[in-house]
Amino acid sequence: MTAKLVVLDYGSGNLRSAQRALERVGAQVEVTADPDAAAHADGLVVPGVGAFQACMAGLTGIGGEKIIADRVAAGRPVLGVCVGMQILFARGVEFGVESAGCGQWPGSVIRLDAPVIPHMGWNLVDAPTDSVLFKGMDADTRFYFVHSYAAQQWEGADTARLTWATHHVPFLAAVEDGPLSATQFHPEKSGDAGAELLSNWVGALS
């Protein structure tokens, strides 16, 4: 059966490129802000680019934080991408200003302490052996990142599968925590590697 997905349209993210990338791996994809469609899709993708605070404003403007919370509580899969990953944490700190996130995971998203910002380009990741997202991938597989901020500590459940990357300092490149998964990099910009990751996620939907 073809997976039916919703890419959540809250005014942020590369919506059409995310849609095309998911369609490439065989999913049926709708880009919408409709809460009913988002609630009942087999999988919900939450993209995001730009500032944490602006993304949260757009998300709350359509009730997106409740859509995410309700899906996670019901065990229904959600995938956050880039800032769509960051806003799943409790807080984001940009330019000294702290903003509230969705609070699905404790902790803060802060600026990378690196001499070159943003972190832009292809990077390796260190995924756990039992990862669903990175199943079947070689250790030298690279993914495309564009960001200046990231979660650099994990304060959530011990059962979560954590994937790390390094840009001068270690940061979380991906999290798999029950129905809630997220990547700091852009699968839709990561070529065949990104397609394989999305295929793994879509294939695991239930």
GROMACS .gro file of N, CA, C and O in nm, residues 86-203:
model
  472
   86GLN      N    1   1.482   2.131   1.505
   86GLN     CA    2   1.518   2.218   1.617
   86GLN      C    3   1.397   2.257   1.702
   86GLN      O    4   1.403   2.260   1.825
   87ILE      N    5   1.284   2.286   1.636
   87ILE     CA    6   1.168   2.334   1.710
   87ILE      C    7   1.100   2.224   1.791
   87ILE      O    8   1.011   2.252   1.872
   88LEU      N    9   1.145   2.099   1.775
   88LEU     CA   10   1.092   1.991   1.858
   88LEU      C   11   1.147   1.998   2.000
   88LEU      O   12   1.090   1.940   2.092
   89PHE      N   13   1.257   2.071   2.018
   89PHE     CA   14   1.317   2.085   2.151
   89PHE      C   15   1.245   2.193   2.231
   89PHE      O   16   1.162   2.267   2.178
   90ALA      N   17   1.277   2.200   2.357
   90ALA     CA   18   1.205   2.291   2.448
   90ALA      C   19   1.235   2.437   2.421
   90ALA      O   20   1.147   2.523   2.433
   91ARG      N   21   1.360   2.466   2.381
   91ARG     CA   22   1.401   2.605   2.367
   91ARG      C   23   1.497   2.624   2.250
   91ARG      O   24   1.574   2.533   2.217
   92GLY      N   25   1.494   2.743   2.193
   92GLY     CA   26   1.594   2.784   2.096
   92GLY      C   27   1.651   2.917   2.140
   92GLY      O   28   1.577   3.005   2.184
   93VAL      N   29   1.783   2.933   2.130
   93VAL     CA   30   1.849   3.058   2.170
   93VAL      C   31   1.921   3.115   2.050
   93VAL      O   32   2.017   3.056   1.999
   94GLU      N   33   1.873   3.230   2.002
   94GLU     CA   34   1.933   3.297   1.887
   94GLU      C   35   1.957   3.444   1.921
   94GLU      O   36   1.866   3.512   1.967
   95PHE      N   37   2.081   3.488   1.900
   95PHE     CA   38   2.117   3.628   1.926
   95PHE      C   39   2.082   3.668   2.069
   95PHE      O   40   2.038   3.780   2.095
   96GLY      N   41   2.101   3.575   2.163
   96GLY     CA   42   2.075   3.603   2.303
   96GLY      C   43   1.929   3.599   2.342
   96GLY      O   44   1.895   3.623   2.459
   97VAL      N   45   1.841   3.571   2.247
   97VAL     CA   46   1.697   3.566   2.275
   97VAL      C   47   1.652   3.421   2.283
   97VAL      O   48   1.677   3.343   2.190
   98GLU      N   49   1.587   3.385   2.393
   98GLU     CA   50   1.536   3.248   2.410
   98GLU      C   51   1.391   3.241   2.368
   98GLU      O   52   1.309   3.323   2.410
   99SER      N   53   1.360   3.142   2.285
   99SER     CA   54   1.224   3.122   2.239
   99SER      C   55   1.179   2.981   2.276
   99SER      O   56   1.259   2.887   2.276
  100ALA      N   57   1.051   2.967   2.307
  100ALA     CA   58   0.996   2.836   2.341
  100ALA      C   59   0.975   2.754   2.215
  100ALA      O   60   0.929   2.805   2.113
  101GLY      N   61   1.010   2.626   2.223
  101GLY     CA   62   0.983   2.533   2.114
  101GLY      C   63   0.863   2.447   2.145
  101GLY      O   64   0.784   2.477   2.236
  102CYS      N   65   0.849   2.338   2.073
  102CYS     CA   66   0.735   2.248   2.093
  102CYS      C   67   0.744   2.170   2.223
  102CYS      O   68   0.643   2.124   2.276
  103GLY      N   69   0.866   2.150   2.272
  103GLY     CA   70   0.884   2.081   2.399
  103GLY      C   71   0.866   1.930   2.391
  103GLY      O   72   0.846   1.865   2.494
  104GLN      N   73   0.873   1.873   2.272
  104GLN     CA   74   0.868   1.727   2.262
  104GLN      C   75   0.992   1.664   2.325
  104GLN      O   76   0.986   1.554   2.379
  105TRP      N   77   1.103   1.735   2.316
  105TRP     CA   78   1.228   1.690   2.378
  105TRP      C   79   1.281   1.802   2.467
  105TRP      O   80   1.269   1.920   2.432
  106PRO      N   81   1.337   1.769   2.583
  106PRO     CA   82   1.397   1.872   2.668
  106PRO      C   83   1.527   1.923   2.605
  106PRO      O   84   1.583   1.860   2.516
  107GLY      N   85   1.571   2.039   2.654
  107GLY     CA   86   1.698   2.090   2.608
  107GLY      C   87   1.685   2.208   2.514
  107GLY      O   88   1.576   2.247   2.474
  108SER      N   89   1.802   2.263   2.479
  108SER     CA   90   1.809   2.386   2.400
  108SER      C   91   1.884   2.366   2.269
  108SER      O   92   1.974   2.282   2.260
  109VAL      N   93   1.846   2.444   2.171
  109VAL     CA   94   1.918   2.454   2.045
  109VAL      C   95   1.997   2.585   2.050
  109VAL      O   96   1.940   2.692   2.070
  110ILE      N   97   2.129   2.573   2.037
  110ILE     CA   98   2.216   2.690   2.052
  110ILE      C   99   2.312   2.700   1.933
  110ILE      O  100   2.324   2.607   1.853
  111ARG      N  101   2.383   2.814   1.927
  111ARG     CA  102   2.474   2.839   1.816
  111ARG      C  103   2.593   2.745   1.822
  111ARG      O  104   2.647   2.715   1.928
  112LEU      N  105   2.633   2.697   1.706
  112LEU     CA  106   2.754   2.616   1.698
  112LEU      C  107   2.876   2.702   1.729
  112LEU      O  108   2.891   2.812   1.673
  113ASP      N  109   2.961   2.655   1.816
  113ASP     CA  110   3.084   2.726   1.851
  113ASP      C  111   3.193   2.682   1.752
  113ASP      O  112   3.274   2.594   1.779
  114ALA      N  113   3.187   2.742   1.635
  114ALA     CA  114   3.278   2.704   1.527
  114ALA      C  115   3.330   2.828   1.456
  114ALA      O  116   3.262   2.931   1.451
  115PRO      N  117   3.451   2.822   1.403
  115PRO     CA  118   3.509   2.940   1.337
  115PRO      C  119   3.439   2.977   1.207
  115PRO      O  120   3.445   3.092   1.164
  116VAL      N  121   3.374   2.880   1.143
  116VAL     CA  122   3.302   2.908   1.019
  116VAL      C  123   3.155   2.874   1.040
  116VAL      O  124   3.119   2.760   1.071
  117ILE      N  125   3.072   2.976   1.027
  117ILE     CA  126   2.927   2.963   1.043
  117ILE      C  127   2.862   3.033   0.925
  117ILE      O  128   2.901   3.145   0.891
  118PRO      N  129   2.760   2.976   0.861
  118PRO     CA  130   2.696   2.849   0.894
  118PRO      C  131   2.779   2.727   0.856
  118PRO      O  132   2.873   2.737   0.776
  119HIS      N  133   2.744   2.617   0.916
  119HIS     CA  134   2.795   2.487   0.874
  119HIS      C  135   2.720   2.451   0.746
  119HIS      O  136   2.600   2.427   0.749
  120MET      N  137   2.790   2.452   0.635
  120MET     CA  138   2.724   2.433   0.506
  120MET      C  139   2.803   2.334   0.423
  120MET      O  140   2.923   2.353   0.402
  121GLY      N  141   2.735   2.228   0.380
  121GLY     CA  142   2.799   2.132   0.293
  121GLY      C  143   2.778   1.990   0.341
  121GLY      O  144   2.694   1.962   0.426
  122TRP      N  145   2.857   1.900   0.283
  122TRP     CA  146   2.839   1.757   0.306
  122TRP      C  147   2.921   1.713   0.426
  122TRP      O  148   3.036   1.752   0.441
  123ASN      N  149   2.860   1.629   0.510
  123ASN     CA  150   2.929   1.586   0.631
  123ASN      C  151   2.893   1.441   0.662
  123ASN      O  152   2.783   1.394   0.630
  124LEU      N  153   2.988   1.373   0.726
  124LEU     CA  154   2.964   1.239   0.776
  124LEU      C  155   2.876   1.244   0.901
  124LEU      O  156   2.869   1.347   0.970
  125VAL      N  157   2.811   1.133   0.931
  125VAL     CA  158   2.736   1.120   1.055
  125VAL      C  159   2.774   0.988   1.121
  125VAL      O  160   2.820   0.895   1.056
  126ASP      N  161   2.754   0.983   1.252
  126ASP     CA  162   2.784   0.863   1.330
  126ASP      C  163   2.652   0.810   1.384
  126ASP      O  164   2.601   0.856   1.485
  127ALA      N  165   2.596   0.713   1.311
  127ALA     CA  166   2.464   0.659   1.344
  127ALA      C  167   2.477   0.531   1.425
  127ALA      O  168   2.573   0.455   1.407
  128PRO      N  169   2.381   0.504   1.513
  128PRO     CA  170   2.383   0.379   1.588
  128PRO      C  171   2.353   0.260   1.496
  128PRO      O  172   2.287   0.273   1.393
  129THR      N  173   2.401   0.143   1.536
  129THR     CA  174   2.388   0.026   1.450
  129THR      C  175   2.243  -0.018   1.434
  129THR      O  176   2.209  -0.084   1.334
  130ASP      N  177   2.157   0.018   1.531
  130ASP     CA  178   2.016  -0.023   1.522
  130ASP      C  179   1.927   0.086   1.464
  130ASP      O  180   1.804   0.080   1.475
  131SER      N  181   1.987   0.185   1.400
  131SER     CA  182   1.910   0.294   1.341
  131SER      C  183   1.817   0.242   1.231
  131SER      O  184   1.856   0.158   1.150
  132VAL      N  185   1.695   0.295   1.229
  132VAL     CA  186   1.603   0.268   1.120
  132VAL      C  187   1.631   0.362   1.003
  132VAL      O  188   1.637   0.321   0.887
  133LEU      N  189   1.654   0.490   1.032
  133LEU     CA  190   1.675   0.589   0.927
  133LEU      C  191   1.798   0.558   0.842
  133LEU      O  192   1.797   0.575   0.720
  134PHE      N  193   1.905   0.512   0.906
  134PHE     CA  194   2.032   0.493   0.836
  134PHE      C  195   2.060   0.345   0.804
  134PHE      O  196   2.172   0.309   0.771
  135LYS      N  197   1.957   0.264   0.810
  135LYS     CA  198   1.972   0.121   0.786
  135LYS      C  199   2.031   0.095   0.647
  135LYS      O  200   1.987   0.151   0.547
  136GLY      N  201   2.133   0.012   0.643
  136GLY     CA  202   2.194  -0.028   0.517
  136GLY      C  203   2.294   0.070   0.459
  136GLY      O  204   2.347   0.046   0.351
  137MET      N  205   2.321   0.180   0.530
  137MET     CA  206   2.413   0.281   0.476
  137MET      C  207   2.555   0.261   0.527
  137MET      O  208   2.577   0.220   0.641
  138ASP      N  209   2.651   0.292   0.441
  138ASP     CA  210   2.792   0.283   0.479
  138ASP      C  211   2.830   0.397   0.573
  138ASP      O  212   2.767   0.504   0.572
  139ALA      N  213   2.935   0.374   0.651
  139ALA     CA  214   2.981   0.476   0.747
  139ALA      C  215   3.032   0.602   0.678
  139ALA      O  216   3.035   0.710   0.739
  140ASP      N  217   3.072   0.591   0.551
  140ASP     CA  218   3.125   0.708   0.480
  140ASP      C  219   3.017   0.783   0.401
  140ASP      O  220   3.047   0.870   0.319
  141THR      N  221   2.889   0.751   0.427
  141THR     CA  222   2.779   0.822   0.360
  141THR      C  223   2.770   0.964   0.414
  141THR      O  224   2.774   0.987   0.535
  142ARG      N  225   2.758   1.061   0.324
  142ARG     CA  226   2.752   1.202   0.364
  142ARG      C  227   2.614   1.261   0.335
  142ARG      O  228   2.546   1.220   0.241
  143PHE      N  229   2.578   1.360   0.418
  143PHE     CA  230   2.450   1.429   0.406
  143PHE      C  231   2.474   1.579   0.401
  143PHE      O  232   2.577   1.629   0.449
  144TYR      N  233   2.377   1.651   0.346
  144TYR     CA  234   2.394   1.794   0.322
  144TYR      C  235   2.334   1.878   0.435
  144TYR      O  236   2.214   1.869   0.463
  145PHE      N  237   2.419   1.959   0.496
  145PHE     CA  238   2.380   2.045   0.609
  145PHE      C  239   2.386   2.193   0.570
  145PHE      O  240   2.474   2.234   0.495
  146VAL      N  241   2.293   2.272   0.623
  146VAL     CA  242   2.301   2.418   0.617
  146VAL      C  243   2.240   2.470   0.747
  146VAL      O  244   2.118   2.477   0.760
  147HIS      N  245   2.324   2.507   0.843
  147HIS     CA  246   2.271   2.555   0.971
  147HIS      C  247   2.380   2.621   1.054
  147HIS      O  248   2.499   2.593   1.036
  148SER      N  249   2.337   2.708   1.143
  148SER     CA  250   2.427   2.773   1.238
  148SER      C  251   2.399   2.731   1.382
  148SER      O  252   2.478   2.761   1.472
  149TYR      N  253   2.286   2.667   1.404
  149TYR     CA  254   2.242   2.627   1.537
  149TYR      C  255   2.213   2.478   1.538
  149TYR      O  256   2.179   2.420   1.434
  150ALA      N  257   2.221   2.418   1.655
  150ALA     CA  258   2.191   2.276   1.667
  150ALA      C  259   2.174   2.239   1.813
  150ALA      O  260   2.218   2.312   1.903
  151ALA      N  261   2.110   2.126   1.837
  151ALA     CA  262   2.108   2.067   1.971
  151ALA      C  263   2.242   1.996   1.991
  151ALA      O  264   2.282   1.914   1.908
  152GLN      N  265   2.310   2.028   2.100
  152GLN     CA  266   2.444   1.975   2.121
  152GLN      C  267   2.452   1.882   2.242
  152GLN      O  268   2.559   1.830   2.275
  153GLN      N  269   2.338   1.863   2.308
  153GLN     CA  270   2.327   1.767   2.417
  153GLN      C  271   2.193   1.695   2.404
  153GLN      O  272   2.099   1.749   2.345
  154TRP      N  273   2.186   1.577   2.460
  154TRP     CA  274   2.060   1.502   2.461
  154TRP      C  275   2.017   1.482   2.605
  154TRP      O  276   2.091   1.425   2.685
  155GLU      N  277   1.898   1.529   2.638
  155GLU     CA  278   1.844   1.517   2.773
  155GLU      C  279   1.715   1.435   2.775
  155GLU      O  280   1.647   1.429   2.877
  156GLY      N  281   1.683   1.373   2.660
  156GLY     CA  282   1.558   1.299   2.648
  156GLY      C  283   1.573   1.153   2.690
  156GLY      O  284   1.663   1.116   2.767
  157ALA      N  285   1.486   1.070   2.637
  157ALA     CA  286   1.479   0.929   2.678
  157ALA      C  287   1.606   0.853   2.642
  157ALA      O  288   1.665   0.873   2.536
  158ASP      N  289   1.646   0.763   2.733
  158ASP     CA  290   1.764   0.680   2.709
  158ASP      C  291   1.743   0.583   2.593
  158ASP      O  292   1.839   0.531   2.537
  159THR      N  293   1.618   0.557   2.561
  159THR     CA  294   1.586   0.461   2.454
  159THR      C  295   1.597   0.522   2.314
  159THR      O  296   1.590   0.449   2.215
  160ALA      N  297   1.614   0.653   2.304
  160ALA     CA  298   1.622   0.717   2.174
  160ALA      C  299   1.751   0.677   2.102
  160ALA      O  300   1.855   0.659   2.164
  161ARG      N  301   1.740   0.665   1.971
  161ARG     CA  302   1.859   0.640   1.889
  161ARG      C  303   1.914   0.775   1.844
  161ARG      O  304   1.843   0.853   1.779
  162LEU      N  305   2.040   0.801   1.876
  162LEU     CA  306   2.100   0.931   1.849
  162LEU      C  307   2.209   0.918   1.743
  162LEU      O  308   2.293   0.828   1.750
  163THR      N  309   2.206   1.008   1.645
  163THR     CA  310   2.309   1.015   1.542
  163THR      C  311   2.380   1.149   1.556
  163THR      O  312   2.315   1.254   1.561
  164TRP      N  313   2.511   1.145   1.562
  164TRP     CA  314   2.591   1.266   1.585
  164TRP      C  315   2.671   1.304   1.461
  164TRP      O  316   2.702   1.220   1.377
  165ALA      N  317   2.704   1.432   1.452
  165ALA     CA  318   2.798   1.482   1.352
  165ALA      C  319   2.885   1.587   1.421
  165ALA      O  320   2.858   1.627   1.535
  166THR      N  321   2.988   1.630   1.351
  166THR     CA  322   3.080   1.728   1.412
  166THR      C  323   3.109   1.840   1.313
  166THR      O  324   3.142   1.815   1.197
  167HIS      N  325   3.092   1.962   1.359
  167HIS     CA  326   3.143   2.080   1.290
  167HIS      C  327   3.212   2.165   1.396
  167HIS      O  328   3.150   2.246   1.464
  168HIS      N  329   3.339   2.135   1.417
  168HIS     CA  330   3.419   2.190   1.524
  168HIS      C  331   3.375   2.137   1.661
  168HIS      O  332   3.458   2.106   1.745
  169VAL      N  333   3.244   2.128   1.682
  169VAL     CA  334   3.190   2.068   1.804
  169VAL      C  335   3.088   1.961   1.766
  169VAL      O  336   3.026   1.969   1.659
  170PRO      N  337   3.066   1.859   1.851
  170PRO     CA  338   2.965   1.758   1.821
  170PRO      C  339   2.824   1.817   1.833
  170PRO      O  340   2.798   1.903   1.918
  171PHE      N  341   2.734   1.768   1.748
  171PHE     CA  342   2.593   1.808   1.757
  171PHE      C  343   2.506   1.693   1.708
  171PHE      O  344   2.554   1.601   1.641
  172LEU      N  345   2.380   1.698   1.743
  172LEU     CA  346   2.287   1.593   1.702
  172LEU      C  347   2.250   1.610   1.555
  172LEU      O  348   2.191   1.711   1.516
  173ALA      N  349   2.282   1.510   1.476
  173ALA     CA  350   2.247   1.512   1.334
  173ALA      C  351   2.111   1.450   1.309
  173ALA      O  352   2.045   1.482   1.210
  174ALA      N  353   2.069   1.359   1.398
  174ALA     CA  354   1.938   1.295   1.385
  174ALA      C  355   1.899   1.233   1.518
  174ALA      O  356   1.985   1.195   1.598
  175VAL      N  357   1.769   1.224   1.538
  175VAL     CA  358   1.714   1.158   1.656
  175VAL      C  359   1.600   1.066   1.611
  175VAL      O  360   1.519   1.105   1.526
  176GLU      N  361   1.595   0.947   1.665
  176GLU     CA  362   1.483   0.854   1.644
  176GLU      C  363   1.430   0.817   1.783
  176GLU      O  364   1.497   0.748   1.858
  177ASP      N  365   1.311   0.865   1.814
  177ASP     CA  366   1.256   0.851   1.949
  177ASP      C  367   1.110   0.807   1.937
  177ASP      O  368   1.019   0.890   1.933
  178GLY      N  369   1.089   0.675   1.929
  178GLY     CA  370   0.953   0.625   1.909
  178GLY      C  371   0.897   0.673   1.777
  178GLY      O  372   0.963   0.662   1.672
  179PRO      N  373   0.776   0.733   1.777
  179PRO     CA  374   0.717   0.779   1.651
  179PRO      C  375   0.779   0.908   1.599
  179PRO      O  376   0.754   0.949   1.486
  180LEU      N  377   0.862   0.973   1.681
  180LEU     CA  378   0.916   1.104   1.647
  180LEU      C  379   1.062   1.093   1.603
  180LEU      O  380   1.148   1.049   1.680
  181SER      N  381   1.087   1.130   1.478
  181SER     CA  382   1.222   1.128   1.423
  181SER      C  383   1.254   1.266   1.365
  181SER      O  384   1.165   1.344   1.333
  182ALA      N  385   1.383   1.295   1.351
  182ALA     CA  386   1.421   1.424   1.296
  182ALA      C  387   1.565   1.419   1.246
  182ALA      O  388   1.646   1.342   1.296
  183THR      N  389   1.593   1.503   1.147
  183THR     CA  390   1.729   1.518   1.095
  183THR      C  391   1.765   1.666   1.091
  183THR      O  392   1.684   1.750   1.050
  184GLN      N  393   1.889   1.697   1.132
  184GLN     CA  394   1.938   1.835   1.121
  184GLN      C  395   1.977   1.866   0.977
  184GLN      O  396   1.966   1.980   0.932
  185PHE      N  397   2.019   1.767   0.904
  185PHE     CA  398   2.054   1.786   0.764
  185PHE      C  399   1.927   1.782   0.677
  185PHE      O  400   1.817   1.751   0.725
  186HIS      N  401   1.944   1.809   0.549
  186HIS     CA  402   1.833   1.811   0.454
  186HIS      C  403   1.835   1.683   0.371
  186HIS      O  404   1.914   1.673   0.276
  187PRO      N  405   1.749   1.586   0.398
  187PRO     CA  406   1.746   1.467   0.312
  187PRO      C  407   1.713   1.502   0.167
  187PRO      O  408   1.766   1.439   0.074
  188GLU      N  409   1.626   1.601   0.149
  188GLU     CA  410   1.582   1.635   0.014
  188GLU      C  411   1.693   1.701  -0.069
  188GLU      O  412   1.680   1.713  -0.191
  189LYS      N  413   1.803   1.741  -0.002
  189LYS     CA  414   1.917   1.799  -0.073
  189LYS      C  415   2.037   1.704  -0.071
  189LYS      O  416   2.146   1.743  -0.116
  190SER      N  417   2.017   1.584  -0.019
  190SER     CA  418   2.129   1.492   0.004
  190SER      C  419   2.137   1.381  -0.099
  190SER      O  420   2.197   1.275  -0.073
  191GLY      N  421   2.081   1.402  -0.216
  191GLY     CA  422   2.096   1.307  -0.326
  191GLY      C  423   2.047   1.167  -0.293
  191GLY      O  424   1.945   1.148  -0.225
  192ASP      N  425   2.123   1.068  -0.339
  192ASP     CA  426   2.082   0.928  -0.320
  192ASP      C  427   2.080   0.890  -0.173
  192ASP      O  428   1.996   0.810  -0.130
  193ALA      N  429   2.172   0.946  -0.094
  193ALA     CA  430   2.175   0.914   0.049
  193ALA      C  431   2.048   0.964   0.117
  193ALA      O  432   1.987   0.893   0.200
  194GLY      N  433   2.005   1.084   0.083
  194GLY     CA  434   1.882   1.136   0.139
  194GLY      C  435   1.761   1.057   0.096
  194GLY      O  436   1.669   1.033   0.176
  195ALA      N  437   1.761   1.013  -0.030
  195ALA     CA  438   1.650   0.932  -0.080
  195ALA      C  439   1.644   0.799  -0.006
  195ALA      O  440   1.535   0.750   0.028
  196GLU      N  441   1.760   0.741   0.021
  196GLU     CA  442   1.763   0.613   0.094
  196GLU      C  443   1.709   0.631   0.236
  196GLU      O  444   1.634   0.547   0.286
  197LEU      N  445   1.748   0.740   0.300
  197LEU     CA  446   1.697   0.768   0.435
  197LEU      C  447   1.546   0.786   0.435
  197LEU      O  448   1.474   0.728   0.518
  198LEU      N  449   1.495   0.864   0.340
  198LEU     CA  450   1.350   0.885   0.333
  198LEU      C  451   1.279   0.754   0.301
  198LEU      O  452   1.171   0.726   0.355
  199SER      N  453   1.339   0.673   0.217
  199SER     CA  454   1.281   0.543   0.184
  199SER      C  455   1.275   0.454   0.309
  199SER      O  456   1.175   0.384   0.332
  200ASN      N  457   1.379   0.459   0.390
  200ASN     CA  458   1.380   0.383   0.516
  200ASN      C  459   1.268   0.430   0.608
  200ASN      O  460   1.198   0.348   0.671
  201TRP      N  461   1.250   0.563   0.619
  201TRP     CA  462   1.147   0.616   0.707
  201TRP      C  463   1.008   0.579   0.656
  201TRP      O  464   0.924   0.531   0.733
  202VAL      N  465   0.985   0.599   0.526
  202VAL     CA  466   0.855   0.566   0.468
  202VAL      C  467   0.825   0.417   0.482
  202VAL      O  468   0.714   0.375   0.515
  203GLY      N  469   0.929   0.336   0.461
  203GLY     CA  470   0.912   0.192   0.470
  203GLY      C  471   0.877   0.142   0.608
  203GLY      O  472   0.819   0.034   0.624
   0.00000   0.00000   0.00000
